[in-house]
mmCIF file of C-alpha atoms in Angstrom:
data_model
loop_
_atom_site.group_PDB
_atom_site.id
_atom_site.type_symbol
_atom_site.label_atom_id
_atom_site.label_comp_id
_atom_site.label_asym_id
_atom_site.label_seq_id
_atom_site.Cartn_x
_atom_site.Cartn_y
_atom_site.Cartn_z
ATOM 1 C CA MET A 26 130.272 -45.450 -81.955
ATOM 2 C CA ASN A 27 127.563 -47.259 -80.012
ATOM 3 C CA LYS A 28 128.771 -49.557 -77.246
ATOM 4 C CA LEU A 29 126.073 -52.121 -78.028
ATOM 5 C CA GLU A 30 124.319 -52.558 -81.357
ATOM 6 C CA ILE A 31 121.508 -55.053 -81.856
ATOM 7 C CA LYS A 32 120.084 -55.338 -85.354
ATOM 8 C CA ASP A 33 117.058 -57.365 -86.465
ATOM 9 C CA ILE A 34 117.404 -60.050 -83.771
ATOM 10 C CA ASN A 35 114.959 -62.945 -83.885
ATOM 11 C CA VAL A 36 114.810 -65.590 -81.147
ATOM 12 C CA ILE A 37 112.677 -68.748 -81.212
ATOM 13 C CA LEU A 38 112.334 -70.812 -78.023
ATOM 14 C CA GLY A 39 110.264 -73.976 -77.793
ATOM 15 C CA GLY A 40 108.792 -73.257 -81.219
ATOM 16 C CA ASN A 41 107.599 -69.803 -80.118
ATOM 17 C CA GLU A 42 108.931 -66.582 -81.630
ATOM 18 C CA ILE A 43 110.015 -64.521 -78.598
ATOM 19 C CA LEU A 44 112.005 -61.683 -80.210
ATOM 20 C CA LYS A 45 110.803 -60.400 -83.571
ATOM 21 C CA GLY A 46 113.225 -58.356 -85.647
ATOM 22 C CA LEU A 47 114.307 -56.371 -82.606
ATOM 23 C CA SER A 48 116.905 -53.583 -82.884
ATOM 24 C CA LEU A 49 118.521 -51.466 -80.156
ATOM 25 C CA ASN A 50 121.559 -49.173 -79.824
ATOM 26 C CA VAL A 51 123.186 -48.374 -76.468
ATOM 27 C CA LYS A 52 125.836 -45.670 -76.172
ATOM 28 C CA GLU A 53 129.077 -45.908 -74.218
ATOM 29 C CA GLY A 54 128.383 -45.305 -70.509
ATOM 30 C CA GLU A 55 124.599 -45.145 -70.995
ATOM 31 C CA TYR A 56 122.062 -46.616 -68.571
ATOM 32 C CA VAL A 57 119.168 -48.170 -70.511
ATOM 33 C CA SER A 58 116.038 -49.703 -68.987
ATOM 34 C CA LEU A 59 114.063 -52.304 -70.919
ATOM 35 C CA LEU A 60 110.489 -51.716 -69.776
ATOM 36 C CA GLY A 61 107.388 -53.661 -70.625
ATOM 37 C CA PRO A 62 104.791 -56.141 -69.359
ATOM 38 C CA SER A 63 105.729 -59.646 -68.235
ATOM 39 C CA GLY A 64 106.234 -62.013 -71.149
ATOM 40 C CA CYS A 65 107.176 -59.383 -73.721
ATOM 41 C CA GLY A 66 110.709 -60.774 -74.171
ATOM 42 C CA LYS A 67 112.814 -58.479 -71.983
ATOM 43 C CA SER A 68 114.726 -61.194 -70.144
ATOM 44 C CA THR A 69 115.171 -63.200 -73.344
ATOM 45 C CA LEU A 70 116.808 -60.171 -74.935
ATOM 46 C CA LEU A 71 119.222 -59.865 -72.008
ATOM 47 C CA LYS A 72 120.079 -63.573 -72.180
ATOM 48 C CA THR A 73 120.629 -63.286 -75.926
ATOM 49 C CA ILE A 74 123.077 -60.419 -75.441
ATOM 50 C CA ALA A 75 124.884 -62.426 -72.740
ATOM 51 C CA GLY A 76 125.111 -65.546 -74.919
ATOM 52 C CA ILE A 77 122.732 -67.694 -72.859
ATOM 53 C CA ALA A 78 120.013 -67.721 -75.552
ATOM 54 C CA GLU A 79 120.836 -68.059 -79.251
ATOM 55 C CA PRO A 80 119.253 -65.875 -81.947
ATOM 56 C CA SER A 81 117.963 -67.501 -85.114
ATOM 57 C CA SER A 82 118.963 -64.406 -87.085
ATOM 58 C CA GLY A 83 120.284 -60.885 -86.600
ATOM 59 C CA ILE A 84 123.516 -59.307 -85.388
ATOM 60 C CA ILE A 85 124.843 -58.284 -81.951
ATOM 61 C CA ARG A 86 127.904 -56.008 -81.801
ATOM 62 C CA LEU A 87 129.800 -54.985 -78.675
ATOM 63 C CA ASP A 88 132.482 -52.319 -79.141
ATOM 64 C CA GLY A 89 131.980 -52.715 -82.888
ATOM 65 C CA GLU A 90 132.749 -56.455 -82.837
ATOM 66 C CA ILE A 91 130.144 -59.053 -83.793
ATOM 67 C CA ILE A 92 129.752 -61.370 -80.791
ATOM 68 C CA ASN A 93 126.993 -63.726 -81.999
ATOM 69 C CA ASP A 94 129.336 -66.720 -82.212
ATOM 70 C CA LYS A 95 131.369 -65.972 -79.094
ATOM 71 C CA PRO A 96 130.763 -68.102 -75.975
ATOM 72 C CA ALA A 97 129.198 -66.293 -73.060
ATOM 73 C CA TYR A 98 132.408 -66.074 -71.011
ATOM 74 C CA LYS A 99 134.251 -64.305 -73.850
ATOM 75 C CA ARG A 100 131.657 -61.662 -74.661
ATOM 76 C CA GLY A 101 132.568 -59.091 -72.038
ATOM 77 C CA ALA A 102 128.968 -58.925 -70.784
ATOM 78 C CA VAL A 103 127.999 -59.967 -67.255
ATOM 79 C CA ILE A 104 124.409 -60.611 -66.201
ATOM 80 C CA VAL A 105 123.001 -60.293 -62.653
ATOM 81 C CA PHE A 106 119.786 -62.258 -62.115
ATOM 82 C CA GLN A 107 117.077 -61.553 -59.556
ATOM 83 C CA ASP A 108 117.846 -64.872 -57.797
ATOM 84 C CA MET A 109 121.547 -63.885 -57.432
ATOM 85 C CA ARG A 110 122.912 -67.406 -58.158
ATOM 86 C CA LEU A 111 125.668 -67.215 -55.553
ATOM 87 C CA PHE A 112 127.826 -70.281 -54.858
ATOM 88 C CA PRO A 113 126.699 -71.727 -51.476
ATOM 89 C CA ASN A 114 129.944 -73.690 -51.041
ATOM 90 C CA MET A 115 132.026 -70.483 -51.101
ATOM 91 C CA ASN A 116 132.247 -67.618 -48.648
ATOM 92 C CA ILE A 117 131.437 -64.074 -49.763
ATOM 93 C CA ALA A 118 134.994 -63.148 -50.779
ATOM 94 C CA GLU A 119 135.356 -66.355 -52.802
ATOM 95 C CA ASN A 120 132.087 -65.619 -54.601
ATOM 96 C CA VAL A 121 133.217 -62.119 -55.534
ATOM 97 C CA ALA A 122 136.702 -63.325 -56.508
ATOM 98 C CA TYR A 123 135.397 -66.117 -58.758
ATOM 99 C CA PRO A 124 135.727 -64.199 -62.062
ATOM 100 C CA LEU A 125 139.240 -63.151 -61.028
ATOM 101 C CA ARG A 126 140.091 -66.807 -60.362
ATOM 102 C CA ILE A 127 138.856 -67.685 -63.864
ATOM 103 C CA GLN A 128 141.118 -64.936 -65.230
ATOM 104 C CA GLY A 129 144.111 -66.575 -63.530
ATOM 105 C CA MET A 130 144.736 -64.040 -60.770
ATOM 106 C CA GLY A 131 146.630 -65.388 -57.728
ATOM 107 C CA LYS A 132 144.727 -66.161 -54.530
ATOM 108 C CA THR A 133 146.194 -63.393 -52.358
ATOM 109 C CA GLU A 134 145.630 -60.691 -54.966
ATOM 110 C CA ARG A 135 142.111 -61.790 -55.839
ATOM 111 C CA THR A 136 141.129 -61.932 -52.157
ATOM 112 C CA GLU A 137 142.275 -58.343 -51.695
ATOM 113 C CA LYS A 138 140.441 -57.316 -54.848
ATOM 114 C CA ALA A 139 137.290 -59.061 -53.606
ATOM 115 C CA LYS A 140 137.439 -57.066 -50.360
ATOM 116 C CA GLU A 141 137.826 -53.893 -52.412
ATOM 117 C CA TYR A 142 134.692 -54.657 -54.414
ATOM 118 C CA LEU A 143 132.802 -55.597 -51.261
ATOM 119 C CA SER A 144 133.691 -52.148 -49.967
ATOM 120 C CA PHE A 145 132.160 -50.600 -53.098
ATOM 121 C CA VAL A 146 128.827 -52.283 -52.268
ATOM 122 C CA LYS A 147 129.099 -51.394 -48.557
ATOM 123 C CA LEU A 148 129.825 -54.896 -47.237
ATOM 124 C CA ASP A 149 133.140 -54.161 -45.520
ATOM 125 C CA GLY A 150 134.276 -56.766 -43.018
ATOM 126 C CA MET A 151 131.983 -59.518 -44.323
ATOM 127 C CA ALA A 152 134.421 -61.351 -46.596
ATOM 128 C CA GLU A 153 134.522 -64.557 -44.534
ATOM 129 C CA ARG A 154 130.787 -64.968 -44.027
ATOM 130 C CA ARG A 155 128.801 -67.659 -45.820
ATOM 131 C CA THR A 156 126.168 -66.642 -48.325
ATOM 132 C CA GLY A 157 123.422 -68.459 -46.408
ATOM 133 C CA THR A 158 123.804 -66.076 -43.469
ATOM 134 C CA LEU A 159 123.017 -62.986 -45.554
ATOM 135 C CA SER A 160 119.753 -61.119 -46.054
ATOM 136 C CA GLY A 161 118.277 -60.830 -49.544
ATOM 137 C CA GLY A 162 119.607 -57.308 -49.933
ATOM 138 C CA GLN A 163 123.095 -58.357 -48.842
ATOM 139 C CA GLN A 164 123.083 -61.278 -51.277
ATOM 140 C CA GLN A 165 122.127 -58.908 -54.079
ATOM 141 C CA ARG A 166 125.081 -56.689 -53.152
ATOM 142 C CA VAL A 167 127.426 -59.684 -53.295
ATOM 143 C CA ALA A 168 126.100 -60.600 -56.753
ATOM 144 C CA LEU A 169 126.657 -57.016 -57.858
ATOM 145 C CA ALA A 170 130.211 -56.978 -56.443
ATOM 146 C CA ARG A 171 130.971 -60.229 -58.296
ATOM 147 C CA ALA A 172 129.721 -58.697 -61.534
ATOM 148 C CA LEU A 173 131.854 -55.591 -61.031
ATOM 149 C CA ALA A 174 134.922 -57.707 -60.257
ATOM 150 C CA ALA A 175 134.703 -59.186 -63.748
ATOM 151 C CA ARG A 176 135.202 -55.632 -65.124
ATOM 152 C CA PRO A 177 132.670 -56.235 -67.899
ATOM 153 C CA LYS A 178 132.259 -54.074 -70.967
ATOM 154 C CA LEU A 179 128.506 -54.345 -70.411
ATOM 155 C CA LEU A 180 126.523 -54.890 -67.195
ATOM 156 C CA LEU A 181 123.154 -56.612 -67.629
ATOM 157 C CA LEU A 182 120.613 -56.521 -64.784
ATOM 158 C CA ASP A 183 117.594 -58.853 -64.993
ATOM 159 C CA GLU A 184 114.960 -57.454 -62.604
ATOM 160 C CA PRO A 185 117.643 -57.285 -59.899
ATOM 161 C CA PHE A 186 115.444 -55.749 -57.180
ATOM 162 C CA SER A 187 112.164 -57.609 -57.671
ATOM 163 C CA SER A 188 112.688 -60.017 -54.746
ATOM 164 C CA LEU A 189 113.369 -57.193 -52.263
ATOM 165 C CA ASP A 190 110.895 -55.188 -50.200
ATOM 166 C CA GLU A 191 110.362 -51.559 -51.175
ATOM 167 C CA ASN A 192 112.801 -50.033 -48.673
ATOM 168 C CA LEU A 193 115.592 -52.374 -49.758
ATOM 169 C CA ARG A 194 114.688 -51.806 -53.410
ATOM 170 C CA GLU A 195 115.168 -48.077 -53.037
ATOM 171 C CA ASP A 196 118.512 -48.602 -51.271
ATOM 172 C CA MET A 197 119.686 -50.877 -54.099
ATOM 173 C CA ARG A 198 118.486 -48.463 -56.778
ATOM 174 C CA LEU A 199 120.549 -45.672 -55.253
ATOM 175 C CA LEU A 200 123.572 -47.968 -54.868
ATOM 176 C CA VAL A 201 123.398 -49.175 -58.479
ATOM 177 C CA LYS A 202 123.076 -45.613 -59.763
ATOM 178 C CA ASP A 203 126.074 -44.538 -57.689
ATOM 179 C CA LEU A 204 128.153 -47.458 -58.967
ATOM 180 C CA HIS A 205 127.070 -46.786 -62.547
ATOM 181 C CA LYS A 206 128.417 -43.254 -62.239
ATOM 182 C CA GLN A 207 131.552 -44.314 -60.376
ATOM 183 C CA PHE A 208 132.541 -47.002 -62.886
ATOM 184 C CA ALA A 209 131.075 -45.239 -65.960
ATOM 185 C CA MET A 210 129.769 -48.667 -66.928
ATOM 186 C CA THR A 211 127.360 -49.234 -69.806
ATOM 187 C CA THR A 212 124.283 -50.839 -68.228
ATOM 188 C CA VAL A 213 121.095 -52.453 -69.523
ATOM 189 C CA MET A 214 118.417 -53.261 -66.923
ATOM 190 C CA VAL A 215 115.217 -55.256 -67.369
ATOM 191 C CA THR A 216 112.204 -54.207 -65.308
ATOM 192 C CA HIS A 217 108.416 -54.114 -65.488
ATOM 193 C CA ASP A 218 108.349 -51.402 -62.788
ATOM 194 C CA ARG A 219 107.679 -48.100 -64.560
ATOM 195 C CA HIS A 220 108.842 -45.963 -61.647
ATOM 196 C CA GLU A 221 112.103 -47.911 -61.505
ATOM 197 C CA ALA A 222 112.768 -47.585 -65.227
ATOM 198 C CA LEU A 223 111.939 -43.895 -65.476
ATOM 199 C CA SER A 224 113.800 -42.863 -62.321
ATOM 200 C CA MET A 225 117.024 -44.788 -62.957
ATOM 201 C CA ALA A 226 117.703 -44.779 -66.681
ATOM 202 C CA ASP A 227 119.151 -42.295 -69.146
ATOM 203 C CA THR A 228 117.072 -43.991 -71.845
ATOM 204 C CA VAL A 229 114.020 -46.246 -71.655
ATOM 205 C CA ALA A 230 113.212 -48.819 -74.348
ATOM 206 C CA ILE A 231 109.539 -49.856 -74.304
ATOM 207 C CA MET A 232 108.901 -53.480 -75.323
ATOM 208 C CA PHE A 233 105.681 -55.164 -76.381
ATOM 209 C CA ASP A 234 105.337 -58.655 -77.858
ATOM 210 C CA GLY A 235 109.003 -59.186 -78.722
ATOM 211 C CA ARG A 236 109.592 -55.769 -80.261
ATOM 212 C CA ILE A 237 110.927 -52.425 -79.051
ATOM 213 C CA VAL A 238 108.240 -49.889 -79.936
ATOM 214 C CA GLN A 239 109.833 -46.703 -78.544
ATOM 215 C CA THR A 240 113.244 -45.672 -77.239
ATOM 216 C CA ASP A 241 113.403 -42.284 -75.555
ATOM 217 C CA ALA A 242 114.522 -40.239 -72.579
ATOM 218 C CA PRO A 243 112.240 -40.797 -69.552
ATOM 219 C CA SER A 244 111.010 -37.195 -69.647
ATOM 220 C CA ASN A 245 109.776 -37.627 -73.225
ATOM 221 C CA LEU A 246 107.976 -40.939 -72.949
ATOM 222 C CA ILE A 247 104.766 -39.753 -71.331
ATOM 223 C CA ASN A 248 104.156 -36.580 -73.323
ATOM 224 C CA ASN A 249 105.488 -37.910 -76.620
ATOM 225 C CA ALA A 250 104.196 -41.461 -76.790
ATOM 226 C CA ALA A 251 105.002 -43.012 -80.164
ATOM 227 C CA SER A 252 101.727 -44.948 -80.324
ATOM 228 C CA ALA A 253 98.362 -45.437 -78.654
ATOM 229 C CA GLU A 254 99.769 -48.638 -77.157
ATOM 230 C CA VAL A 255 102.542 -46.767 -75.351
ATOM 231 C CA ARG A 256 100.137 -44.022 -74.261
ATOM 232 C CA LYS A 257 97.775 -46.615 -72.800
ATOM 233 C CA TYR A 258 100.665 -48.249 -70.918
ATOM 234 C CA PHE A 259 101.156 -44.995 -68.979
ATOM 235 C CA GLU A 260 97.532 -43.823 -68.769
ATOM 236 C CA ASP A 261 97.110 -44.671 -65.063
ATOM 237 C CA CYS A 262 100.023 -42.444 -64.019
ATOM 238 C CA ILE A 263 99.437 -39.418 -61.807
ATOM 239 C CA TYR A 264 101.779 -36.530 -61.095
ATOM 240 C CA VAL A 265 102.631 -34.848 -57.811
ATOM 241 C CA SER A 266 104.447 -31.504 -57.731
ATOM 242 C CA GLY A 267 107.067 -30.972 -55.067
ATOM 243 C CA THR A 268 110.593 -30.038 -54.132
ATOM 244 C CA VAL A 269 113.809 -31.984 -53.620
ATOM 245 C CA ARG A 270 116.099 -30.878 -50.804
ATOM 246 C CA ASP A 271 119.088 -32.941 -49.645
ATOM 247 C CA GLY A 272 117.868 -36.025 -51.507
ATOM 248 C CA ILE A 273 114.317 -35.918 -50.099
ATOM 249 C CA PHE A 274 111.294 -35.214 -52.305
ATOM 250 C CA THR A 275 108.439 -33.454 -50.450
ATOM 251 C CA ALA A 276 105.060 -33.019 -52.137
ATOM 252 C CA SER A 277 103.668 -29.483 -52.206
ATOM 253 C CA ASP A 278 100.064 -30.674 -51.736
ATOM 254 C CA GLU A 279 98.468 -32.010 -48.537
ATOM 255 C CA SER A 280 99.269 -35.664 -49.251
ATOM 256 C CA GLY A 281 102.314 -35.615 -46.957
ATOM 257 C CA LEU A 282 104.285 -37.619 -49.509
ATOM 258 C CA ARG A 283 108.036 -37.708 -48.745
ATOM 259 C CA CYS A 284 110.616 -40.091 -50.161
ATOM 260 C CA ARG A 285 114.298 -40.403 -50.941
ATOM 261 C CA VAL A 286 115.295 -39.665 -54.532
ATOM 262 C CA ASP A 287 118.524 -39.518 -56.505
ATOM 263 C CA ARG A 288 118.068 -35.987 -57.830
ATOM 264 C CA PRO A 289 119.734 -32.602 -57.214
ATOM 265 C CA ASP A 290 117.839 -29.951 -55.257
ATOM 266 C CA GLY A 291 115.049 -28.242 -57.166
ATOM 267 C CA ASP A 292 111.369 -28.326 -58.142
ATOM 268 C CA TYR A 293 110.038 -31.543 -59.692
ATOM 269 C CA GLU A 294 106.959 -33.488 -60.684
ATOM 270 C CA MET A 295 106.931 -37.063 -59.396
ATOM 271 C CA MET A 296 105.137 -39.666 -61.480
ATOM 272 C CA LEU A 297 103.205 -42.263 -59.475
ATOM 273 C CA THR A 298 101.892 -45.451 -61.035
ATOM 274 C CA THR A 299 99.891 -48.447 -59.880
ATOM 275 C CA ASP A 300 103.254 -50.210 -59.520
ATOM 276 C CA LEU A 301 103.665 -48.148 -56.351
ATOM 277 C CA MET A 302 100.067 -48.038 -55.116
#
């Protein structure tokens, strides 16, 4: 059974048709990236799954149950936005513990649980700090810890790294991948960064103009484009051969390219796009 099933979803906002008969299946424990240009409807799809936007037609199932008419807080899906949306009147532990408070957990227990989740995102010892004293990367970790504390059936990430500089983005990518494996959590991430989508996801769903036009493993997308439109989307990509040793990719040519990657040791081709240049 698929963890998430979306069938023929249509969404109209402000008189404009944003999602157009869109369908998508996500398996239990799978990491799916929604990839496409700005304005194609990626974030609207995430908000529709979460219950923030309402479809005009179509069906959304989570664990086999239709959730269209369920309020957002009862769906079992948690969304992390790029602007974090932390509560400035609460310290870090109180932010992380908020979903546990909603669930009725006692203060002492939820505080301990919050510290546990802060440890997962490598923010040990920061429970009492205020959110305004944190860097952007630290705030993103708090938002992620709060999402994990809710123990959602489905984690939704809406361009979660776009406000961070490249070094912090890579750190957060590695952290999210580690947590995805650790919690075996079904995850759907929105991004317009092709490198990010292809390097992080088990499956990539390409979106154009409110529709998903191809869903495939990252390794198949480039060489097996389903249409000229998809092929054109990747036409400015270049490939660099190299080797991964101890989490570091080193190019075999004279470019001197070296970078951290989440891959086992071995020989690889790295795809570079204008998103990185």
